[in-house]
Coordinates of C-alpha atoms in Angstrom, one line a residue:
M1 CA 0.0 0.0 0.0
P2 CA 1.5 3.4 -0.9
I3 CA 2.7 5.5 2.0
S4 CA 2.3 9.3 2.2
R5 CA 5.0 11.7 3.0
Y6 CA 3.7 11.8 6.5
G7 CA 4.2 8.1 7.1
R8 CA 0.5 7.2 6.8
P9 CA -1.4 5.2 4.1
A10 CA -1.8 7.4 1.1
L11 CA -5.2 8.3 -0.2
R12 CA -6.0 9.4 -3.7
C13 CA -8.9 10.8 -5.6
V14 CA -10.4 8.2 -8.0
V15 CA -12.2 10.8 -10.1
C16 CA -9.3 11.2 -12.5
T17 CA -9.0 7.4 -12.9
Q18 CA -12.5 7.4 -14.3
R19 CA -11.8 9.8 -17.1
G20 CA -9.6 10.0 -20.2
S21 CA -6.9 7.5 -21.0
L22 CA -6.9 6.1 -17.5
A23 CA -10.5 5.1 -17.7
R24 CA -9.4 1.6 -18.8
R25 CA -7.2 1.1 -15.8
E26 CA -8.7 -0.8 -12.9
T27 CA -8.8 1.1 -9.6
H28 CA -8.0 -1.1 -6.6
A29 CA -9.4 1.0 -3.8
C30 CA -11.6 0.9 -0.7
E31 CA -13.3 3.5 1.4
R32 CA -11.3 5.5 3.9
P33 CA -11.6 3.8 7.3
A34 CA -13.8 5.4 9.9
G35 CA -11.9 7.8 12.1
M36 CA -9.0 8.4 9.7
P37 CA -8.4 12.2 9.5
A38 CA -8.9 14.0 6.2
G39 CA -6.7 16.6 4.6
R40 CA -3.1 17.4 5.5
A41 CA -3.3 15.6 8.8
A42 CA -3.9 12.3 7.0
G43 CA -1.3 12.9 4.3
V44 CA -4.0 12.7 1.7
I45 CA -2.8 12.6 -1.9
P46 CA -5.4 13.9 -4.4
L47 CA -5.2 13.3 -8.1
A48 CA -8.0 15.7 -9.1
R49 CA -8.7 16.0 -12.8
D50 CA -7.5 19.6 -13.1
R51 CA -4.1 19.0 -11.4
H52 CA -2.2 15.7 -11.4
R53 CA 1.2 16.8 -10.0
T54 CA 0.2 17.3 -6.4
T55 CA 1.3 15.9 -3.1
T56 CA -1.3 16.8 -0.4
A57 CA -5.1 17.3 -0.2
T58 CA -4.5 20.9 0.6
S59 CA -2.7 21.5 -2.7
C60 CA -5.2 20.2 -5.2
N61 CA -4.7 23.3 -7.4
G62 CA -1.5 24.7 -5.9
A63 CA -3.3 27.3 -3.9
A64 CA -2.4 25.9 -0.5
R65 CA 1.3 26.4 -1.2
R66 CA 0.7 30.1 -1.9
G67 CA -2.0 31.0 0.5
G68 CA -1.8 29.0 3.8
R69 CA -5.2 28.2 5.4
R70 CA -7.0 30.4 3.0
G71 CA -5.4 28.4 0.2
E72 CA -6.5 25.2 1.9
R73 CA -10.1 26.2 2.0
R74 CA -10.0 27.2 -1.7
S75 CA -8.3 23.9 -2.7
S76 CA -10.9 22.0 -0.7
R77 CA -13.7 23.8 -2.6
V78 CA -12.0 23.0 -5.9
A79 CA -11.7 19.3 -5.0
R80 CA -15.4 19.2 -4.0
A81 CA -16.3 21.0 -7.2
N82 CA -14.5 18.4 -9.2
G83 CA -16.4 15.6 -7.4
A84 CA -13.3 14.3 -5.6
V85 CA -13.8 11.1 -3.7
W86 CA -11.0 10.1 -1.4
R87 CA -10.2 6.4 -1.4
L88 CA -7.6 4.3 0.4
D89 CA -5.2 3.1 -2.3
C90 CA -4.8 -0.7 -2.1
G91 CA -2.9 -1.3 -5.4
P92 CA -0.1 0.0 -7.6
W93 CA -0.1 3.6 -8.7
P94 CA -1.3 4.5 -12.3
R95 CA 1.4 4.9 -14.9
N96 CA 3.4 8.2 -14.7
H97 CA 0.8 9.7 -12.4
G98 CA 0.6 11.5 -9.1
V99 CA 2.7 11.1 -6.1
M100 CA 5.3 8.7 -7.6
D101 CA 6.3 11.4 -10.2
V102 CA 6.8 13.9 -7.4
M103 CA 8.3 11.9 -4.6
G104 CA 9.8 8.9 -6.3
P105 CA 8.8 5.2 -5.9
A106 CA 7.2 3.9 -2.8
Y107 CA 8.6 0.4 -3.0
C108 CA 11.4 0.2 -5.5
R109 CA 14.9 1.2 -4.5
R110 CA 15.3 4.8 -5.7
S111 CA 18.7 4.3 -7.3
A112 CA 17.3 1.3 -9.3
Y113 CA 14.2 3.3 -10.3
R114 CA 16.2 6.2 -11.5
A115 CA 18.8 4.1 -13.4
F116 CA 16.0 2.2 -15.1
A117 CA 14.3 5.4 -16.2
A118 CA 17.5 6.9 -17.4
E119 CA 18.3 3.9 -19.7
L120 CA 14.8 3.6 -21.3
P121 CA 15.6 6.1 -24.1
H122 CA 18.5 3.9 -25.2
I123 CA 17.0 0.4 -25.1
H124 CA 16.9 0.0 -28.8
S125 CA 20.6 -0.8 -28.8
A126 CA 22.0 -4.0 -27.3
E127 CA 24.0 -2.0 -24.8
G128 CA 21.1 0.2 -23.7
L129 CA 18.8 -2.9 -23.2
F130 CA 21.5 -4.6 -21.2
R131 CA 22.0 -1.6 -19.0
A132 CA 18.2 -1.2 -18.4
A133 CA 17.9 -4.9 -17.5
W134 CA 20.9 -4.5 -15.2
A135 CA 19.2 -1.6 -13.4
I136 CA 16.3 -3.9 -12.5
S137 CA 18.7 -6.1 -10.6
T138 CA 19.9 -3.2 -8.5
H139 CA 16.6 -3.1 -6.7
E140 CA 17.9 -6.1 -4.7
L141 CA 21.6 -5.9 -5.6
P142 CA 22.4 -2.2 -5.1
D143 CA 26.2 -2.7 -5.2
A144 CA 26.1 -4.3 -8.7
N145 CA 28.2 -2.1 -11.0
V146 CA 27.0 -2.0 -14.6
T147 CA 30.4 -0.9 -15.8
E148 CA 31.9 -4.1 -14.4
G149 CA 29.2 -6.1 -16.1
E150 CA 30.0 -4.5 -19.5
Q151 CA 33.7 -5.2 -18.9
T152 CA 32.8 -8.9 -18.4
I153 CA 30.9 -8.8 -21.7
S154 CA 33.8 -7.1 -23.5
K155 CA 36.2 -9.8 -22.2
L156 CA 33.9 -12.5 -23.6
A157 CA 33.7 -10.8 -27.0
N158 CA 37.4 -10.2 -27.2
A159 CA 38.1 -13.9 -26.2
L160 CA 35.8 -14.9 -29.1
L161 CA 37.4 -12.6 -31.6
G162 CA 40.8 -13.9 -30.6
Q163 CA 39.8 -17.4 -31.7
V164 CA 38.0 -16.8 -34.9
R165 CA 39.8 -16.5 -38.3
S166 CA 36.9 -15.9 -40.5
R167 CA 34.5 -13.0 -39.9
S168 CA 31.5 -14.7 -41.6
P169 CA 28.4 -14.8 -39.5
E170 CA 28.4 -18.6 -39.5
A171 CA 32.0 -18.7 -38.2
L172 CA 31.3 -16.1 -35.5
L173 CA 28.2 -18.0 -34.5
A174 CA 30.1 -21.2 -34.1
H175 CA 32.8 -19.6 -32.0
L176 CA 30.2 -17.7 -29.9
H177 CA 28.6 -21.0 -28.9
D178 CA 32.0 -22.5 -28.3
V179 CA 32.9 -19.7 -25.8
L180 CA 29.6 -19.2 -24.1
F181 CA 28.1 -22.7 -23.9
D182 CA 30.9 -25.2 -24.3
G183 CA 33.7 -23.2 -22.7
L184 CA 32.0 -21.3 -19.9
G185 CA 28.9 -23.5 -19.5
F186 CA 26.1 -20.9 -19.6
R187 CA 22.8 -22.7 -19.4
G188 CA 19.4 -22.7 -17.8
N189 CA 18.9 -23.1 -14.1
V190 CA 16.7 -26.2 -14.1
D191 CA 17.3 -26.9 -10.4
D192 CA 16.1 -23.6 -9.1
Y193 CA 14.1 -22.1 -11.9
Y194 CA 12.0 -19.7 -10.0
N195 CA 14.8 -18.1 -8.0
P196 CA 14.7 -14.3 -8.6
A197 CA 18.4 -14.4 -9.1
N198 CA 17.8 -16.0 -12.4
S199 CA 16.4 -12.7 -13.6
Y200 CA 19.3 -10.6 -12.4
L201 CA 22.1 -10.1 -14.9
P202 CA 24.9 -9.8 -12.3
S203 CA 23.9 -13.1 -10.8
V204 CA 23.6 -14.7 -14.2
L205 CA 27.0 -13.6 -15.3
D206 CA 28.5 -14.8 -12.0
S207 CA 26.7 -18.2 -11.8
R208 CA 26.3 -18.7 -15.6
R209 CA 22.8 -19.9 -14.8
G210 CA 19.5 -18.1 -15.6
L211 CA 16.1 -18.0 -17.2
P212 CA 15.7 -18.2 -21.0
I213 CA 15.2 -14.5 -21.3
T214 CA 18.2 -13.4 -19.2
L215 CA 20.5 -15.9 -21.0
S216 CA 19.2 -14.6 -24.3
L217 CA 20.1 -11.1 -23.2
V218 CA 23.6 -12.1 -22.3
Y219 CA 23.8 -14.0 -25.6
R220 CA 22.6 -11.0 -27.6
R221 CA 25.0 -8.6 -25.8
V222 CA 28.1 -10.7 -26.5
A223 CA 27.0 -11.4 -30.1
A224 CA 26.7 -7.6 -30.6
G225 CA 30.2 -7.2 -29.5
V226 CA 31.5 -9.3 -32.4
G227 CA 29.1 -7.9 -35.0
L228 CA 26.3 -10.4 -34.9
V229 CA 22.7 -9.2 -34.9
V230 CA 20.4 -11.1 -32.4
H231 CA 16.8 -10.6 -31.7
G232 CA 14.6 -11.8 -28.8
V233 CA 11.7 -14.1 -29.7
N234 CA 8.7 -13.5 -27.5
A235 CA 7.5 -17.1 -27.7
P236 CA 4.9 -18.1 -25.1
G237 CA 6.3 -20.1 -22.2
H238 CA 9.9 -20.0 -23.4
F239 CA 11.9 -17.0 -24.6
L240 CA 14.3 -17.7 -27.5
A241 CA 16.9 -15.9 -29.6
E242 CA 17.0 -15.4 -33.3
V243 CA 20.4 -14.8 -35.1
E244 CA 20.5 -13.0 -38.4
L245 CA 22.7 -14.8 -41.0
S246 CA 23.5 -14.5 -44.7
D247 CA 23.4 -17.4 -47.2
A248 CA 24.9 -16.6 -50.6
G249 CA 23.9 -12.9 -50.2
K250 CA 20.3 -13.8 -49.1
A251 CA 19.1 -12.8 -45.6
S252 CA 18.3 -15.7 -43.3
S253 CA 18.0 -16.4 -39.6
M254 CA 18.4 -19.2 -37.1
Y255 CA 16.6 -19.8 -33.8
V256 CA 18.8 -20.5 -30.7
D257 CA 17.8 -21.7 -27.3
P258 CA 20.4 -20.4 -24.8
F259 CA 18.6 -22.1 -21.9
Y260 CA 19.6 -25.5 -23.4
R261 CA 23.2 -24.5 -24.0
G262 CA 22.6 -22.8 -27.3
R263 CA 20.7 -25.5 -29.1
L264 CA 19.9 -24.6 -32.7
L265 CA 16.3 -25.0 -33.7
S266 CA 14.4 -25.1 -36.9
S267 CA 10.9 -23.4 -37.2
D268 CA 9.2 -26.8 -36.7
E269 CA 11.3 -27.5 -33.6
V270 CA 10.5 -24.0 -32.2
F271 CA 6.7 -24.7 -32.4
Q272 CA 7.2 -28.1 -30.9
R273 CA 9.1 -26.5 -28.0
I274 CA 6.3 -24.0 -27.5
C275 CA 3.7 -26.7 -27.4
Q276 CA 5.9 -28.7 -25.0
T277 CA 6.4 -25.8 -22.7
T278 CA 2.8 -24.5 -22.6
G279 CA 1.2 -27.9 -22.5
R280 CA -1.1 -27.0 -25.4
S281 CA -1.5 -28.1 -29.0
L282 CA -1.0 -24.9 -31.0
T283 CA -1.3 -24.4 -34.7
P284 CA 2.0 -23.0 -36.1
D285 CA 1.6 -19.2 -36.4
A286 CA 4.1 -16.5 -37.1
E287 CA 2.7 -14.5 -34.2
L288 CA 4.0 -17.2 -31.8
V289 CA 7.6 -16.5 -32.8
R290 CA 7.3 -12.7 -33.2
R291 CA 10.4 -10.7 -32.3
A292 CA 10.2 -9.0 -29.0
T293 CA 10.5 -5.2 -28.9
P294 CA 12.9 -3.9 -26.2
R295 CA 10.0 -2.8 -24.0
E296 CA 8.4 -6.2 -24.3
W297 CA 11.7 -7.8 -23.4
L298 CA 11.9 -5.7 -20.2
A299 CA 8.2 -6.1 -19.4
R300 CA 8.6 -9.9 -19.6
M301 CA 11.5 -9.8 -17.2
L302 CA 9.5 -7.7 -14.8
H303 CA 6.6 -10.1 -15.1
N304 CA 8.9 -13.0 -14.2
L305 CA 10.1 -11.3 -11.1
Q306 CA 6.6 -10.4 -10.0
A307 CA 5.6 -14.1 -10.3
A308 CA 8.7 -15.1 -8.4
F309 CA 8.1 -12.6 -5.6
A310 CA 4.4 -13.4 -5.4
A311 CA 5.2 -17.1 -4.9
T312 CA 7.3 -16.3 -1.9
H313 CA 4.9 -13.7 -0.5
R314 CA 7.3 -10.8 -1.1
Q315 CA 4.5 -8.3 -1.8
R316 CA 6.6 -5.2 -1.4
D317 CA 8.9 -6.4 -4.1
V318 CA 6.0 -7.2 -6.4
Y319 CA 4.9 -3.6 -6.0
A320 CA 8.5 -2.5 -6.7
M321 CA 8.5 -4.3 -10.0
Q322 CA 5.1 -2.9 -10.9
E323 CA 6.6 0.6 -10.3
L324 CA 9.4 -0.1 -12.7
Q325 CA 6.9 -1.5 -15.2
S326 CA 4.8 1.7 -15.0
L327 CA 7.8 3.5 -16.6
L328 CA 7.5 1.4 -19.8

């Protein structure tokens, strides 16, 4: 539950959540408990339709900051005129809205929240996506240094380039798999699949174990360092990688499963893997192997963490991941 700047449960006006683009969002709210004081004494946080960047009930239109008690009375009238209804907020804050914009996140570590937000404009590059995913891990691993992570990636790429003689995509791909999977042993963590550490890049680089999506991200980042283009495949139940290749001047691609030590898959094998993972009989469809956008990549990582935290009743960490997701 969000906490106000006064250390009490935060309240918000639900009027603005019933209008405009936010009308589609579900409001998780309940009535203010009897006896809870209203106004500044309760740390009420209004989100009235005329002013969304506010922090207290007495500043619904900014007048309270300028006019003391007179301003408070005026802002109260404005709130009533707008039909404000104060509700105790029981769920995550709406996207880019209200108190979290002004005061920062209520649950997520602030350094992680800021680092994640700072990297979002750059996530269309392999480096930017890697740094944004690294920022997620700093919610629980605040001492993890992204510069050290990038140095590790550079060492892996340089080791690969030191072995390869031909710079053809096929030769680079073969040596990439030789370094990552055969030499270093990167693979899926089948023994402790739902451990949140499998979603944290610092832990994955250290243990060389992870989820399909984090292993695919490491795979993509190292591949980019040697000139290979790799995409994420947002397949249901099991994230994959797709490597761009060239065959006699014609563009082609190949599916890779980093979870199973870089196994190469044909299109038919990909659909079989999806059916096996989901437990459903699915008709082959291009939508099932659609390339993931950078935001979809990050959103899926955050969904995985929410599920892992919910399974161990770490509700505050669930809310923290929702706060990061609200930035996407």
